[in-house]
PDB file of C-alpha atoms in Angstrom:
ATOM      1  CA  MET A  16      16.418   2.665 -42.977  1.00 61.00           C
ATOM      2  CA  SER A  17      16.382  -1.070 -43.517  1.00 65.00           C
ATOM      3  CA  PRO A  18      13.640  -3.196 -41.905  1.00 62.00           C
ATOM      4  CA  ILE A  19      16.261  -4.874 -39.710  1.00 66.00           C
ATOM      5  CA  LYS A  20      17.256  -1.526 -38.162  1.00 63.00           C
ATOM      6  CA  THR A  21      13.681  -0.200 -38.006  1.00 64.00           C
ATOM      7  CA  THR A  22      12.214  -3.095 -36.009  1.00 63.00           C
ATOM      8  CA  PRO A  23      14.328  -2.598 -32.845  1.00 59.00           C
ATOM      9  CA  CYS A  24      13.651   1.157 -32.935  1.00 49.00           C
ATOM     10  CA  LEU A  25       9.902   0.575 -33.223  1.00 55.00           C
ATOM     11  CA  LEU A  26      10.029  -1.961 -30.402  1.00 52.00           C
ATOM     12  CA  ILE A  27      11.840   0.508 -28.132  1.00 60.00           C
ATOM     13  CA  LEU A  28       9.308   3.235 -28.974  1.00 49.00           C
ATOM     14  CA  LEU A  29       6.433   0.847 -28.237  1.00 49.00           C
ATOM     15  CA  VAL A  30       7.877  -0.105 -24.835  1.00 50.00           C
ATOM     16  CA  LEU A  31       8.519   3.538 -23.898  1.00 49.00           C
ATOM     17  CA  SER A  32       5.027   4.513 -25.010  1.00 47.00           C
ATOM     18  CA  ALA A  33       3.484   1.759 -22.882  1.00 49.00           C
ATOM     19  CA  ALA A  34       5.491   2.898 -19.852  1.00 49.00           C
ATOM     20  CA  ILE A  35       4.448   6.529 -20.291  1.00 46.00           C
ATOM     21  CA  GLN A  36       0.791   5.604 -20.820  1.00 46.00           C
ATOM     22  CA  SER A  37       0.860   3.401 -17.744  1.00 47.00           C
ATOM     23  CA  GLU A  38       2.182   6.247 -15.577  1.00 48.00           C
ATOM     24  CA  ALA A  39      -0.250   8.760 -17.077  1.00 42.00           C
ATOM     25  CA  ARG A  40      -3.186   6.384 -16.709  1.00 48.00           C
ATOM     26  CA  TRP A  41      -2.589   5.399 -13.107  1.00 55.00           C
ATOM     27  CA  GLY A  42      -0.676   8.334 -11.626  1.00 81.00           C
ATOM     28  CA  LYS A  43      -0.421   8.493  -7.853  1.00 90.00           C
ATOM     29  CA  THR A  44      -2.004   6.094  -5.409  1.00 93.00           C
ATOM     30  CA  ARG A  45      -3.115   7.153  -1.936  1.00 95.00           C
ATOM     31  CA  VAL A  46      -3.305   4.938   1.138  1.00 97.00           C
ATOM     32  CA  GLU A  47      -5.302   6.115   4.159  1.00 97.00           C
ATOM     33  CA  ILE A  48      -5.354   4.347   7.500  1.00 98.00           C
ATOM     34  CA  HIS A  49      -8.152   4.964  10.021  1.00 98.00           C
ATOM     35  CA  ASN A  50      -8.026   3.941  13.682  1.00 99.00           C
ATOM     36  CA  THR A  51     -11.337   2.191  14.300  1.00 98.00           C
ATOM     37  CA  ILE A  52      -9.976  -0.169  16.980  1.00 98.00           C
ATOM     38  CA  GLY A  53     -12.316   1.268  19.606  1.00 98.00           C
ATOM     39  CA  PRO A  54     -13.088   4.362  21.691  1.00 98.00           C
ATOM     40  CA  GLY A  55     -10.159   5.471  23.837  1.00 98.00           C
ATOM     41  CA  VAL A  56      -7.681   3.145  22.099  1.00 98.00           C
ATOM     42  CA  ASP A  57      -4.591   4.727  20.523  1.00 99.00           C
ATOM     43  CA  LEU A  58      -3.005   3.020  17.517  1.00 99.00           C
ATOM     44  CA  THR A  59       0.684   3.379  16.632  1.00 99.00           C
ATOM     45  CA  VAL A  60       1.309   2.771  12.922  1.00 98.00           C
ATOM     46  CA  HIS A  61       4.696   2.477  11.188  1.00 98.00           C
ATOM     47  CA  CYS A  62       4.674   2.027   7.395  1.00 98.00           C
ATOM     48  CA  LYS A  63       7.475   1.495   4.907  1.00 96.00           C
ATOM     49  CA  SER A  64       8.377   0.092   1.522  1.00 94.00           C
ATOM     50  CA  LYS A  65      11.641  -1.112   0.047  1.00 89.00           C
ATOM     51  CA  ASP A  66      12.539   2.497  -0.760  1.00 88.00           C
ATOM     52  CA  ASP A  67      10.561   4.690   1.645  1.00 93.00           C
ATOM     53  CA  ASP A  68      10.030   4.779   5.395  1.00 97.00           C
ATOM     54  CA  ILE A  69       6.822   6.734   6.043  1.00 96.00           C
ATOM     55  CA  GLY A  70       7.603   6.903   9.752  1.00 96.00           C
ATOM     56  CA  GLU A  71       5.654   6.206  12.894  1.00 98.00           C
ATOM     57  CA  GLN A  72       2.236   7.789  13.431  1.00 98.00           C
ATOM     58  CA  LEU A  73       0.122   7.898  16.593  1.00 99.00           C
ATOM     59  CA  LEU A  74      -3.586   7.770  15.806  1.00 99.00           C
ATOM     60  CA  HIS A  75      -6.228   8.366  18.446  1.00 99.00           C
ATOM     61  CA  PHE A  76      -9.589   6.654  17.941  1.00 98.00           C
ATOM     62  CA  ASN A  77     -11.220   7.855  14.678  1.00 98.00           C
ATOM     63  CA  ASP A  78      -8.008   9.656  13.598  1.00 99.00           C
ATOM     64  CA  SER A  79      -6.379   8.854  10.275  1.00 98.00           C
ATOM     65  CA  PHE A  80      -3.275   9.534   8.238  1.00 97.00           C
ATOM     66  CA  GLY A  81      -2.359   8.894   4.642  1.00 97.00           C
ATOM     67  CA  PHE A  82       0.460   8.933   2.139  1.00 97.00           C
ATOM     68  CA  ASN A  83       0.808   9.139  -1.633  1.00 96.00           C
ATOM     69  CA  PHE A  84       3.158   7.293  -3.964  1.00 92.00           C
ATOM     70  CA  ARG A  85       3.555   6.310  -7.586  1.00 90.00           C
ATOM     71  CA  PRO A  86       3.394   2.540  -8.081  1.00 87.00           C
ATOM     72  CA  ARG A  87       5.907   1.033 -10.453  1.00 75.00           C
ATOM     73  CA  PHE A  88       3.216  -0.386 -12.739  1.00 62.00           C
ATOM     74  CA  PHE A  89       5.564  -1.009 -15.636  1.00 65.00           C
ATOM     75  CA  PHE A  90       8.188  -2.858 -13.605  1.00 65.00           C
ATOM     76  CA  GLY A  91       5.850  -3.982 -10.820  1.00 69.00           C
ATOM     77  CA  GLY A  92       6.471  -4.983  -7.279  1.00 85.00           C
ATOM     78  CA  THR A  93       5.283  -1.949  -5.303  1.00 91.00           C
ATOM     79  CA  LEU A  94       4.652  -2.988  -1.700  1.00 94.00           C
ATOM     80  CA  PHE A  95       3.978  -0.938   1.440  1.00 96.00           C
ATOM     81  CA  PHE A  96       3.644  -2.743   4.754  1.00 96.00           C
ATOM     82  CA  CYS A  97       2.891  -1.459   8.244  1.00 97.00           C
ATOM     83  CA  SER A  98       3.102  -2.481  11.860  1.00 97.00           C
ATOM     84  CA  PHE A  99       0.116  -1.725  14.095  1.00 98.00           C
ATOM     85  CA  LYS A 100       0.407  -1.522  17.886  1.00 98.00           C
ATOM     86  CA  TRP A 101      -2.359  -0.947  20.405  1.00 98.00           C
ATOM     87  CA  GLY A 102      -2.432  -2.090  24.017  1.00 97.00           C
ATOM     88  CA  SER A 103      -0.506  -5.374  24.120  1.00 97.00           C
ATOM     89  CA  GLU A 104      -1.270  -6.191  20.463  1.00 97.00           C
ATOM     90  CA  PHE A 105       1.368  -5.947  17.722  1.00 97.00           C
ATOM     91  CA  LYS A 106       0.326  -6.822  14.139  1.00 97.00           C
ATOM     92  CA  TYR A 107       1.582  -6.480  10.557  1.00 97.00           C
ATOM     93  CA  PHE A 108      -0.199  -5.998   7.247  1.00 97.00           C
ATOM     94  CA  ASP A 109       0.616  -5.129   3.621  1.00 97.00           C
ATOM     95  CA  VAL A 110      -1.472  -1.972   3.098  1.00 97.00           C
ATOM     96  CA  TYR A 111      -0.551  -1.847  -0.591  1.00 96.00           C
ATOM     97  CA  ASP A 112       0.529  -4.875  -2.579  1.00 94.00           C
ATOM     98  CA  GLU A 113       0.559  -4.166  -6.297  1.00 91.00           C
ATOM     99  CA  ASP A 114      -0.325  -7.762  -7.177  1.00 89.00           C
ATOM    100  CA  ARG A 115      -3.441  -7.560  -5.006  1.00 90.00           C
ATOM    101  CA  ASP A 116      -4.402  -3.874  -5.181  1.00 91.00           C
ATOM    102  CA  SER A 117      -3.439  -2.293  -8.524  1.00 87.00           C
ATOM    103  CA  ASP A 118      -6.788  -3.150 -10.134  1.00 86.00           C
ATOM    104  CA  ILE A 119      -9.011  -2.552  -7.103  1.00 88.00           C
ATOM    105  CA  CYS A 120      -7.837   0.665  -5.460  1.00 90.00           C
ATOM    106  CA  HIS A 121      -6.014   3.848  -6.300  1.00 90.00           C
ATOM    107  CA  TYR A 122      -7.432   5.527  -3.220  1.00 92.00           C
ATOM    108  CA  CYS A 123      -7.030   2.745  -0.652  1.00 95.00           C
ATOM    109  CA  VAL A 124      -8.900   3.421   2.597  1.00 95.00           C
ATOM    110  CA  TRP A 125      -8.208   0.996   5.441  1.00 97.00           C
ATOM    111  CA  ASN A 126     -10.250   0.791   8.643  1.00 97.00           C
ATOM    112  CA  ILE A 127      -8.161  -0.935  11.291  1.00 98.00           C
ATOM    113  CA  VAL A 128     -10.155  -3.191  13.617  1.00 98.00           C
ATOM    114  CA  PRO A 129      -8.841  -5.777  16.118  1.00 98.00           C
ATOM    115  CA  SER A 130      -9.609  -8.744  13.832  1.00 96.00           C
ATOM    116  CA  GLY A 131      -7.719  -7.223  10.875  1.00 96.00           C
ATOM    117  CA  PRO A 132      -7.661  -4.368   8.369  1.00 97.00           C
ATOM    118  CA  CYS A 133     -10.736  -3.693   6.215  1.00 96.00           C
ATOM    119  CA  LEU A 134     -10.446  -2.097   2.758  1.00 95.00           C
ATOM    120  CA  LEU A 135     -13.263   0.207   1.655  1.00 91.00           C
ATOM    121  CA  LYS A 136     -14.420  -0.722  -1.831  1.00 81.00           C
ATOM    122  CA  GLU A 137     -13.910   2.305  -4.096  1.00 75.00           C
ATOM    123  CA  ASP A 138     -17.411   2.229  -5.566  1.00 72.00           C
ATOM    124  CA  SER A 139     -19.110   2.146  -2.160  1.00 70.00           C
ATOM    125  CA  ALA A 140     -19.417   4.373   0.883  1.00 68.00           C
ATOM    126  CA  ASP A 141     -19.768   1.529   3.382  1.00 74.00           C
ATOM    127  CA  ASP A 142     -18.817  -1.785   1.747  1.00 79.00           C
ATOM    128  CA  TYR A 143     -15.579  -3.233   3.142  1.00 85.00           C
ATOM    129  CA  HIS A 144     -13.476  -6.290   2.399  1.00 91.00           C
ATOM    130  CA  CYS A 145     -11.679  -7.425   5.561  1.00 94.00           C
ATOM    131  CA  PHE A 146      -8.381  -9.303   5.661  1.00 95.00           C
ATOM    132  CA  GLU A 147      -6.511 -11.321   8.257  1.00 95.00           C
ATOM    133  CA  TRP A 148      -3.324  -9.909   9.754  1.00 97.00           C
ATOM    134  CA  ASN A 149      -0.036 -11.110   8.230  1.00 94.00           C
ATOM    135  CA  LYS A 150       1.332 -14.159  10.013  1.00 86.00           C
ATOM    136  CA  SER A 151       4.577 -12.249  10.582  1.00 72.00           C
ATOM    137  CA  GLU A 152       6.374  -9.133   9.445  1.00 63.00           C
ATOM    138  CA  ASN A 153       7.094  -8.831   5.729  1.00 52.00           C
ATOM    139  CA  GLN A 154      10.665 -10.041   5.249  1.00 44.00           C
ATOM    140  CA  LYS A 155      11.018  -9.017   1.590  1.00 46.00           C
ATOM    141  CA  PHE A 156      12.427  -5.545   2.146  1.00 43.00           C
ATOM    142  CA  GLY A 157      13.939  -5.352   5.595  1.00 45.00           C
ATOM    143  CA  SER A 158      12.333  -5.026   8.938  1.00 47.00           C
ATOM    144  CA  LEU A 159      10.326  -2.706  11.070  1.00 45.00           C
ATOM    145  CA  PRO A 160      11.248  -2.182  14.713  1.00 47.00           C
ATOM    146  CA  ALA A 161      10.758  -5.295  16.797  1.00 50.00           C
ATOM    147  CA  ASN A 162       7.754  -5.651  19.048  1.00 49.00           C
ATOM    148  CA  PRO A 163       8.763  -3.729  22.167  1.00 48.00           C
ATOM    149  CA  ASN A 164       6.865  -6.158  24.439  1.00 47.00           C
TER     150      ASN A 164
END
């Protein structure tokens, strides 16, 4: 084969190899959400991405739920966002944003508190990084149900 024909073939093999290694290296990611709002306070959570609607979950205090997915590391852009409702409060947050989270968590544990969600650092049992709530619902991929209040 001539060098002109070999180069594109090698480039295609290199790109495919990188994609396969990326998937094998990272595999699935898990997001867990824990209701730590307060004793006696139920939390309704509804999570979705561009492609998947995880559905609505009712979490009593100290309950949790989680879901698994495979981020699109090679093509990028994986985003899961959720609405959180308790009492008269209705908030939004991106529980997995590939740009923010791909290097810091593959098992993303969120404690939900009134001031905002707190991400457990993977190398610690009790060290959290807390975030502010989104200013509004994520408009990139559609919408969650409107605030019923």
